[in-house]
Short mmCIF file of C-alpha atoms in Angstrom, two decimals:
data_model
loop_
_atom_site.label_atom_id
_atom_site.label_comp_id
_atom_site.label_asym_id
_atom_site.label_seq_id
_atom_site.Cartn_x
_atom_site.Cartn_y
_atom_site.Cartn_z
CA MET A 25 -0.15 -0.05 -0.10
CA TYR A 26 1.10 3.67 -0.69
CA LEU A 27 0.58 6.47 1.29
CA PHE A 28 0.43 10.13 -0.49
CA SER A 29 0.46 13.71 0.97
CA ILE A 30 -1.23 15.64 -1.74
CA ASN A 31 -2.28 19.38 -2.06
CA ALA A 32 -5.12 20.01 -4.55
CA THR A 33 -7.26 22.87 -5.31
CA SER A 34 -11.09 22.83 -5.04
CA ALA A 35 -12.56 23.53 -8.46
CA LYS A 36 -15.86 24.46 -7.13
CA ASP A 37 -17.59 25.45 -3.41
CA GLN A 38 -18.23 22.14 -1.94
CA GLY A 39 -18.97 21.65 1.81
CA GLU A 40 -16.25 23.81 3.85
CA PHE A 41 -14.18 24.18 0.88
CA LYS A 42 -14.58 27.23 -1.28
CA GLN A 43 -13.48 27.40 -4.92
CA GLY A 44 -10.00 28.02 -5.38
CA GLU A 45 -8.95 26.83 -1.83
CA GLU A 46 -6.09 24.52 -1.56
CA CYS A 47 -6.63 21.66 0.70
CA PRO A 48 -4.24 18.78 2.05
CA PHE A 49 -5.22 15.31 1.39
CA ILE A 50 -3.69 11.87 2.55
CA ALA A 51 -4.55 9.15 -0.08
CA TYR A 52 -4.23 5.44 1.02
CA ILE A 53 -3.88 3.60 -2.47
CA ASN A 54 -3.60 -0.51 -2.14
CA PHE A 55 -1.81 -0.92 -5.31
CA VAL A 56 1.29 -2.86 -6.51
CA ASP A 57 3.40 -0.24 -8.01
CA LEU A 58 4.29 3.39 -7.26
CA PHE A 59 3.53 4.81 -10.61
CA GLY A 60 -0.19 3.23 -10.85
CA ALA A 61 -0.88 4.13 -7.24
CA GLU A 62 0.14 7.70 -7.86
CA GLN A 63 -2.17 7.84 -11.08
CA LEU A 64 -4.81 6.30 -8.93
CA ALA A 65 -4.60 8.93 -6.30
CA THR A 66 -4.80 11.74 -8.89
CA LEU A 67 -8.00 10.24 -10.43
CA TYR A 68 -9.67 9.75 -7.19
CA ILE A 69 -9.18 13.41 -6.07
CA MET A 70 -9.98 14.89 -9.40
CA LYS A 71 -13.44 12.66 -9.09
CA GLU A 72 -14.01 14.44 -5.91
CA GLY A 73 -14.09 17.65 -7.64
CA PHE A 74 -10.47 18.83 -7.05
CA ARG A 75 -7.63 20.11 -9.46
CA GLU A 76 -4.02 21.26 -9.35
CA ILE A 77 -2.90 17.99 -7.77
CA LYS A 78 0.66 18.06 -6.38
CA ILE A 79 1.84 15.08 -4.71
CA VAL A 80 4.12 16.30 -1.61
CA LYS A 81 5.27 13.08 -0.13
CA ARG A 82 5.16 9.43 -0.92
CA LYS A 83 5.53 6.40 1.27
CA PHE A 84 5.30 2.60 0.71
CA LEU A 85 3.53 0.99 3.80
CA LYS A 86 4.02 -2.65 4.50
CA ILE A 87 0.86 -3.89 6.21
CA ASP A 88 1.02 -6.03 9.14
CA GLU A 89 -1.68 -6.70 11.66
CA THR A 90 -1.58 -3.38 13.86
CA HIS A 91 -2.07 -1.44 10.70
CA LYS A 92 -5.44 -3.07 9.85
CA LYS A 93 -6.84 -1.58 13.10
CA ASP A 94 -6.68 1.77 11.29
CA PRO A 95 -9.99 2.65 9.83
CA GLN A 96 -8.50 4.54 6.70
CA ILE A 97 -6.22 1.47 6.07
CA SER A 98 -9.10 -0.77 6.67
CA GLU A 99 -10.92 1.11 4.19
CA ALA A 100 -8.06 1.09 1.38
CA LEU A 101 -7.97 -2.70 2.00
CA ALA A 102 -11.49 -3.21 1.28
CA LYS A 103 -12.07 -1.01 -1.61
CA GLY A 104 -8.58 -0.16 -2.98
CA TYR A 105 -8.15 3.23 -1.63
CA CYS A 106 -9.25 5.80 0.93
CA LEU A 107 -8.87 9.65 0.91
CA GLN A 108 -8.68 11.68 3.81
CA VAL A 109 -9.11 15.62 3.27
CA PHE A 110 -8.06 18.19 6.09
CA SER A 111 -9.50 21.68 6.59
CA SER A 112 -6.20 23.39 6.69
CA HIS A 113 -2.41 22.50 6.59
#
């Protein structure tokens, strides 16, 4: 599994985010290679209405039993990905 720290700009007003506001994400992508995982992270964030996606950090995470207790990791294992957005940096 790969974890990405990503900044993306909201393409429209949505929830607590205003159009043009930069938002920080953590994307959990359960995929075998880094290039594919990066592309999937970008597409999933674009699907949520964000643009100008910049990957800030990348990390490979070897999953063990303690990681499986984390709700975001569990979701990513079940459906292939999990996005977590924060209201500020």
